[in-house]
Coordinates of N, CA and C in Angstrom, one line a residue:
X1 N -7.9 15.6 -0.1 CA -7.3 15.4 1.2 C -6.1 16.4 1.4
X2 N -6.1 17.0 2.7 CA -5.1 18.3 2.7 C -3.7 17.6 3.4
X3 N -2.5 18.4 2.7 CA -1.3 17.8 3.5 C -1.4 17.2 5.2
X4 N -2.0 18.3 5.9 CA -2.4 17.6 7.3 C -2.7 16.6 7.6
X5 N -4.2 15.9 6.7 CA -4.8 15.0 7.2 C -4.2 13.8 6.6
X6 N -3.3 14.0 5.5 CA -2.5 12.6 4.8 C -1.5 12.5 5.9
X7 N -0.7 13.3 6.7 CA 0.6 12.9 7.6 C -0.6 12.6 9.3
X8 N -1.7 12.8 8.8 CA -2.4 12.2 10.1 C -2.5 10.9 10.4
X9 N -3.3 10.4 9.2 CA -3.7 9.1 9.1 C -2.5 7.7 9.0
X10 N -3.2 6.6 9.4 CA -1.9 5.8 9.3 C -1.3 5.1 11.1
X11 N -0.8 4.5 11.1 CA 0.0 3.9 12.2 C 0.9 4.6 13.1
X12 N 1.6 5.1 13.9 CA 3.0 5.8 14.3 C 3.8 4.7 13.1
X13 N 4.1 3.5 12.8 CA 5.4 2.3 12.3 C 4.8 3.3 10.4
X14 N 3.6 3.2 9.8 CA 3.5 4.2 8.5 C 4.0 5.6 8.4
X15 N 3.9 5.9 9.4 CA 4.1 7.1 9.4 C 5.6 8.1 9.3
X16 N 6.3 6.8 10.6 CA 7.7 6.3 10.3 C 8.4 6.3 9.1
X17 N 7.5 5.6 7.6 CA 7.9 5.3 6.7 C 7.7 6.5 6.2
X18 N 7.3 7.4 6.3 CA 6.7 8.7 5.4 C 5.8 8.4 4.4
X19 N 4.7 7.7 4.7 CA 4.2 7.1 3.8 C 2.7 8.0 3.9
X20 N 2.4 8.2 2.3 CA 1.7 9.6 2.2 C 0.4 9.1 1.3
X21 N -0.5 9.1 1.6 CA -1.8 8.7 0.6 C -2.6 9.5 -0.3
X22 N -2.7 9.0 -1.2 CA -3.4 9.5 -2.5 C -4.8 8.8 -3.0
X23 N -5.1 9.7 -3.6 CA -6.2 9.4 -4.2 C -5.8 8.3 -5.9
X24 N -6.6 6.7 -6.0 CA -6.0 6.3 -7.0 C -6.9 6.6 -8.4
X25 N -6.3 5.8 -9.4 CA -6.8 6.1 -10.5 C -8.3 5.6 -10.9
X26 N -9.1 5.3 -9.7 CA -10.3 4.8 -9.9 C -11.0 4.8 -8.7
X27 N -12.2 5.2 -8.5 CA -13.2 5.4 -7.2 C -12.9 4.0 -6.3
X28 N -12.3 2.7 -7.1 CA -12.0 2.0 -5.6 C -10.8 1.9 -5.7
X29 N -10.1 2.5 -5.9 CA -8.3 2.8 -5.5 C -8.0 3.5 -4.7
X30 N -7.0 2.8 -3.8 CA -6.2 3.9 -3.3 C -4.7 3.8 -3.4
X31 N -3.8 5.0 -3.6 CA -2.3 5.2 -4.0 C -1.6 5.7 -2.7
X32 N -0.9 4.8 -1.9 CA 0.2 5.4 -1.0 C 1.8 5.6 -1.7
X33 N 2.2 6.2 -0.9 CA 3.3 6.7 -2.0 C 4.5 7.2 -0.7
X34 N 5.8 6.6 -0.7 CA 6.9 7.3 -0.5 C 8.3 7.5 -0.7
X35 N 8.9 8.4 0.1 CA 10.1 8.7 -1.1 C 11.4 7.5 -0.6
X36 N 12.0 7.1 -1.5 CA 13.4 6.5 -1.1 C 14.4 7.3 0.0
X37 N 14.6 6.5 0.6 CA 15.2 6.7 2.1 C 16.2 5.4 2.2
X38 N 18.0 6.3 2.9 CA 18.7 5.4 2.3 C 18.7 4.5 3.5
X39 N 18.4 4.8 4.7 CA 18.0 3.8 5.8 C 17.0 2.8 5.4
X40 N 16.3 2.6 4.1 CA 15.6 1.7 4.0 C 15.8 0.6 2.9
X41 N 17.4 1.1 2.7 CA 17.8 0.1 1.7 C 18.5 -1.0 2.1
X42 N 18.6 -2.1 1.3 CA 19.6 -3.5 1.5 C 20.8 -3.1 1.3
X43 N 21.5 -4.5 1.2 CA 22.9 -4.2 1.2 C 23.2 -4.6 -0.3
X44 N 22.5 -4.3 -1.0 CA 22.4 -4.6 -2.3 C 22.2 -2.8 -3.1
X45 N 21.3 -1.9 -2.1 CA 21.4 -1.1 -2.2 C 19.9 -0.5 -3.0
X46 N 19.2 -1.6 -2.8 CA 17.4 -1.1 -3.2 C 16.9 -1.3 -2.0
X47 N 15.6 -0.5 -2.2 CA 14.5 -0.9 -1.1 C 14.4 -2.3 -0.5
X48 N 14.4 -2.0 1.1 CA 14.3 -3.7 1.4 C 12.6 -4.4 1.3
X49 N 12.9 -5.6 0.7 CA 11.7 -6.0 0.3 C 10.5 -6.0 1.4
X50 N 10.6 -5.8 2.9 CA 9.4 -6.0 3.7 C 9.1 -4.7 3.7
X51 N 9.9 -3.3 3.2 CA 9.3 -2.2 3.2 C 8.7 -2.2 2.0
X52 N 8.4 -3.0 0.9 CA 7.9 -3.3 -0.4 C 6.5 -3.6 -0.1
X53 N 6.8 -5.1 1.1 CA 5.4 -5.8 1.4 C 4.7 -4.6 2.2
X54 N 5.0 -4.5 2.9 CA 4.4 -2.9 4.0 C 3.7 -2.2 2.9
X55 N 4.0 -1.7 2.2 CA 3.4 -0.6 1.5 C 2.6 -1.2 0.5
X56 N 2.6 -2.0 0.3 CA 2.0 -2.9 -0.6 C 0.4 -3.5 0.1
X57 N 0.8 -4.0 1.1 CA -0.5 -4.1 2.5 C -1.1 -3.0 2.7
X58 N -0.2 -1.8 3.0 CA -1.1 -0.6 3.3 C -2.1 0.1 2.5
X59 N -1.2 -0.1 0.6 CA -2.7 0.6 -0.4 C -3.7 -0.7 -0.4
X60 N -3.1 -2.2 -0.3 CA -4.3 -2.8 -0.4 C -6.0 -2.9 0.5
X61 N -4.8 -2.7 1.9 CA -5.8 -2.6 2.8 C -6.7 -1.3 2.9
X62 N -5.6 0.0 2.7 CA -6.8 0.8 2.3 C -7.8 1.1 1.7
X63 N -7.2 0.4 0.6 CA -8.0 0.4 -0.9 C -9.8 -0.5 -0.4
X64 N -9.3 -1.8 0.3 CA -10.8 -2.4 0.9 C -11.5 -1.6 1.9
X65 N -10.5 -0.9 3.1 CA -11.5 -0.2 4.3 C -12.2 0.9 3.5
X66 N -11.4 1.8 2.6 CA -12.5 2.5 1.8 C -13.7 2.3 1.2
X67 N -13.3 1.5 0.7 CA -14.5 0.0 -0.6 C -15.7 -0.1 0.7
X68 N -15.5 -0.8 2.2 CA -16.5 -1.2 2.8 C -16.5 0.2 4.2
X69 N -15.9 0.8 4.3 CA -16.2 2.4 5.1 C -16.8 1.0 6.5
X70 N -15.4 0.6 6.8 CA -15.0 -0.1 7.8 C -13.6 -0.2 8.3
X71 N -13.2 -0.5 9.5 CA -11.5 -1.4 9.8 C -11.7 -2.4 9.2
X72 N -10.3 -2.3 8.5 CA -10.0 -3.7 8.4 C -8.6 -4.4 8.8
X73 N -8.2 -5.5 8.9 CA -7.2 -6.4 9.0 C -7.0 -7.3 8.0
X74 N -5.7 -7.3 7.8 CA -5.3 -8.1 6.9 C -5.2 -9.5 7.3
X75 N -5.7 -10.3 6.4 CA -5.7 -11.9 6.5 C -4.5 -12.5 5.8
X76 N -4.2 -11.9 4.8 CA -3.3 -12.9 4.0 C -2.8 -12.1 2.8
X77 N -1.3 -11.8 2.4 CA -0.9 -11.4 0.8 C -0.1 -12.1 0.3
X78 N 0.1 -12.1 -0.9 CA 0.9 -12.9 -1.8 C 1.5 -11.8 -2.4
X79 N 3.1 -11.7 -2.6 CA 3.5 -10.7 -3.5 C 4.6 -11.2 -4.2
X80 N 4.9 -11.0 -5.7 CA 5.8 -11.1 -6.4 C 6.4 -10.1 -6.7
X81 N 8.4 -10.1 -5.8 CA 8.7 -9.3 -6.5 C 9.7 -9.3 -7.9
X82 N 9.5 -7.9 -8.6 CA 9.9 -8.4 -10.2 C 11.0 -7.1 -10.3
X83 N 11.2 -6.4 -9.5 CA 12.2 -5.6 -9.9 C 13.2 -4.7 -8.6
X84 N 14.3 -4.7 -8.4 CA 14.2 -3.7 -7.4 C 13.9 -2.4 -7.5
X85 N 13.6 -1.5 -6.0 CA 13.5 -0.2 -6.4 C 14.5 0.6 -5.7
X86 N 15.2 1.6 -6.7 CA 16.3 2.4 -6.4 C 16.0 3.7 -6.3
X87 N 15.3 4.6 -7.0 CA 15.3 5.6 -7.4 C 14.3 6.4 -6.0
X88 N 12.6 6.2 -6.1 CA 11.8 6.6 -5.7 C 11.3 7.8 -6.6
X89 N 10.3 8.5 -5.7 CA 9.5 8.1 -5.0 C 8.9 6.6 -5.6
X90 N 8.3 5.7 -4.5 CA 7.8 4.5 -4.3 C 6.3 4.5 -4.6
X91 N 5.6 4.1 -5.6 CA 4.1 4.3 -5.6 C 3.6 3.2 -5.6
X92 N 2.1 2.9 -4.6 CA 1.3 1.4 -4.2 C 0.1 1.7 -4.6
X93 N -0.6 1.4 -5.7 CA -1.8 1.5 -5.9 C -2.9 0.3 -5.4
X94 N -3.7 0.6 -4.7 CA -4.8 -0.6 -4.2 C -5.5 -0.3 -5.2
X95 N -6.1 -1.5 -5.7 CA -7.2 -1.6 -6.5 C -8.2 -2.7 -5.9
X96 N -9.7 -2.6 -5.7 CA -10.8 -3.5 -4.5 C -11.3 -4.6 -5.9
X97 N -11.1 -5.4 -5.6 CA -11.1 -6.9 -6.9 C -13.1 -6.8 -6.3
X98 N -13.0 -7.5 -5.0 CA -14.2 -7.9 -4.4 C -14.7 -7.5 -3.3
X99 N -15.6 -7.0 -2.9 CA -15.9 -7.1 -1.3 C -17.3 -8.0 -1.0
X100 N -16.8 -8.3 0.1 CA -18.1 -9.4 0.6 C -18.6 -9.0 2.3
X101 N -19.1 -9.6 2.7 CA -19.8 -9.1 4.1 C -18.8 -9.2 4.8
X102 N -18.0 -10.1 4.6 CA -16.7 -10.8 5.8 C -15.1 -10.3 5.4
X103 N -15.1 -10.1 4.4 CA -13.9 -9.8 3.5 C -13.8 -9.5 2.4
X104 N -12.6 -8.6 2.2 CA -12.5 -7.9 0.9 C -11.1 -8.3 0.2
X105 N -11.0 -7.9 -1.0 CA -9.6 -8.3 -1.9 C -9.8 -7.2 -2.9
X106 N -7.8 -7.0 -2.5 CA -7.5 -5.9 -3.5 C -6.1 -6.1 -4.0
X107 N -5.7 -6.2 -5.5 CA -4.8 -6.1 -6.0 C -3.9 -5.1 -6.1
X108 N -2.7 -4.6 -5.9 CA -1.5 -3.8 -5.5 C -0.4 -4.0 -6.8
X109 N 0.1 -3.0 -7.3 CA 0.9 -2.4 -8.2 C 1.9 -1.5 -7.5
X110 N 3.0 -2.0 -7.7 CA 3.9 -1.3 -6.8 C 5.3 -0.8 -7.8
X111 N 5.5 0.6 -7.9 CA 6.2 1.2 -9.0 C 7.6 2.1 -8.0
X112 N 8.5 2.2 -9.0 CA 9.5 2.9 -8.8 C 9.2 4.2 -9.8
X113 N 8.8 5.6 -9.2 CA 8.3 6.6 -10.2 C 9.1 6.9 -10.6
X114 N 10.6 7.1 -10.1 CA 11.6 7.9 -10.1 C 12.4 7.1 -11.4
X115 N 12.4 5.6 -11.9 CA 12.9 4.9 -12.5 C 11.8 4.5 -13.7
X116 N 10.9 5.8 -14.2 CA 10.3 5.3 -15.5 C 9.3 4.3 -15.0
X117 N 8.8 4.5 -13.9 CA 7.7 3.8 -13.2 C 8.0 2.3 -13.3
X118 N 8.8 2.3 -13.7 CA 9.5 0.3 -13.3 C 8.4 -0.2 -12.4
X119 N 7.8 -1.3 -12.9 CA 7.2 -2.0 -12.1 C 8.0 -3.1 -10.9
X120 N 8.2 -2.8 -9.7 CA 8.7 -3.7 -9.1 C 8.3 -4.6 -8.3
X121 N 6.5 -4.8 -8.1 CA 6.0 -5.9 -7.1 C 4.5 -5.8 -7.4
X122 N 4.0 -7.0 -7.5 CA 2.7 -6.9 -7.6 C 2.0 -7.9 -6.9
X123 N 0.8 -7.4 -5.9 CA 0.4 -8.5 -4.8 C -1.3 -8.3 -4.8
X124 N -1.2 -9.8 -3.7 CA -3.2 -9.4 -3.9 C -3.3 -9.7 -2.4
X125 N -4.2 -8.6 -1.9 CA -4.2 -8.4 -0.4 C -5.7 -8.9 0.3
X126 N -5.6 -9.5 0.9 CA -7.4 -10.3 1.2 C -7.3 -9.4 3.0
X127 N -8.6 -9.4 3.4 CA -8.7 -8.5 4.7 C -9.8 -8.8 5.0
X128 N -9.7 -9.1 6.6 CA -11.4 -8.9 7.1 C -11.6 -8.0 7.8
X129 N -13.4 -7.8 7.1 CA -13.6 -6.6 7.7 C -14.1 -6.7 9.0
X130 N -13.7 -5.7 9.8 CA -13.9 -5.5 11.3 C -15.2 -5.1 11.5
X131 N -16.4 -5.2 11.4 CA -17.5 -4.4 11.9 C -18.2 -4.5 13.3
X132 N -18.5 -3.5 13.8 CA -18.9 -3.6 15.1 C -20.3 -4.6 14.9
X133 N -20.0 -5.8 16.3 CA -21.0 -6.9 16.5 C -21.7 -6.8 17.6
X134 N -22.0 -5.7 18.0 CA -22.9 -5.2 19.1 C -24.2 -5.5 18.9

């Protein structure tokens, strides 16, 4: 995927985030990825957590519309977070657990690269798939 078509893809509100997609470590992965920005920190001074869940939704949901080469929408995530992130760049790897006719699930790894890849969130993202019912 060429620099163009990664700052293509995505939402105007992702895009906002600088949020940049990769290819992940396995034919049903996908890795979005962006850099720490200090407008997106707490007052604690790490990433704020819904920019955690955000990116965390976005490799998962990618990770399934790829898997089923459909839209999808998100139904439901669960995320634990286990660390803050300070440093960046921010990496989300989707991984596709299952797909089914109606919905898909993908588990999300969410790392601080800049900090020895610190693990700081890990979620499981369920989605349904949109297909045209014409």
């Amino acid at each position: 995927m060429s620099e163009s078509e990664r700052e293509s893809i995505g939402t105007a509100f992702q895009r906002s985030l600088g949020l940049r997609w990769e290819r992940g470590g396995s034919e049903k992965a996908v890795a979005v990825v962006m850099d720490m920005r200090d407008d997106l920190r707490g007052p604690a001074g790490s990433l704020e957590g819904g920019v955690v869940s955000t990116i965390a939704d976005v490799a998962g949901a990618s990770a399934c519309a790829m898997s089923v080469g459909a839209l999808v929408a998100t139904q439901h995530i669960a995320i634990s977070f286990l660390a803050p992130g300070r440093v960046g760049p921010i990496h989300a790897e989707g991984v596709v657990l299952r797909t089914g006719r109606d919905d898909a699930v993908a588990e999300v790894r969410v790392t601080d690269q800049g900090n020895e890849d610190r693990l700081m969130a890990v979620a499981l993202v369920t989605v349904r798939v949109l297909r045209d019912r014409s």
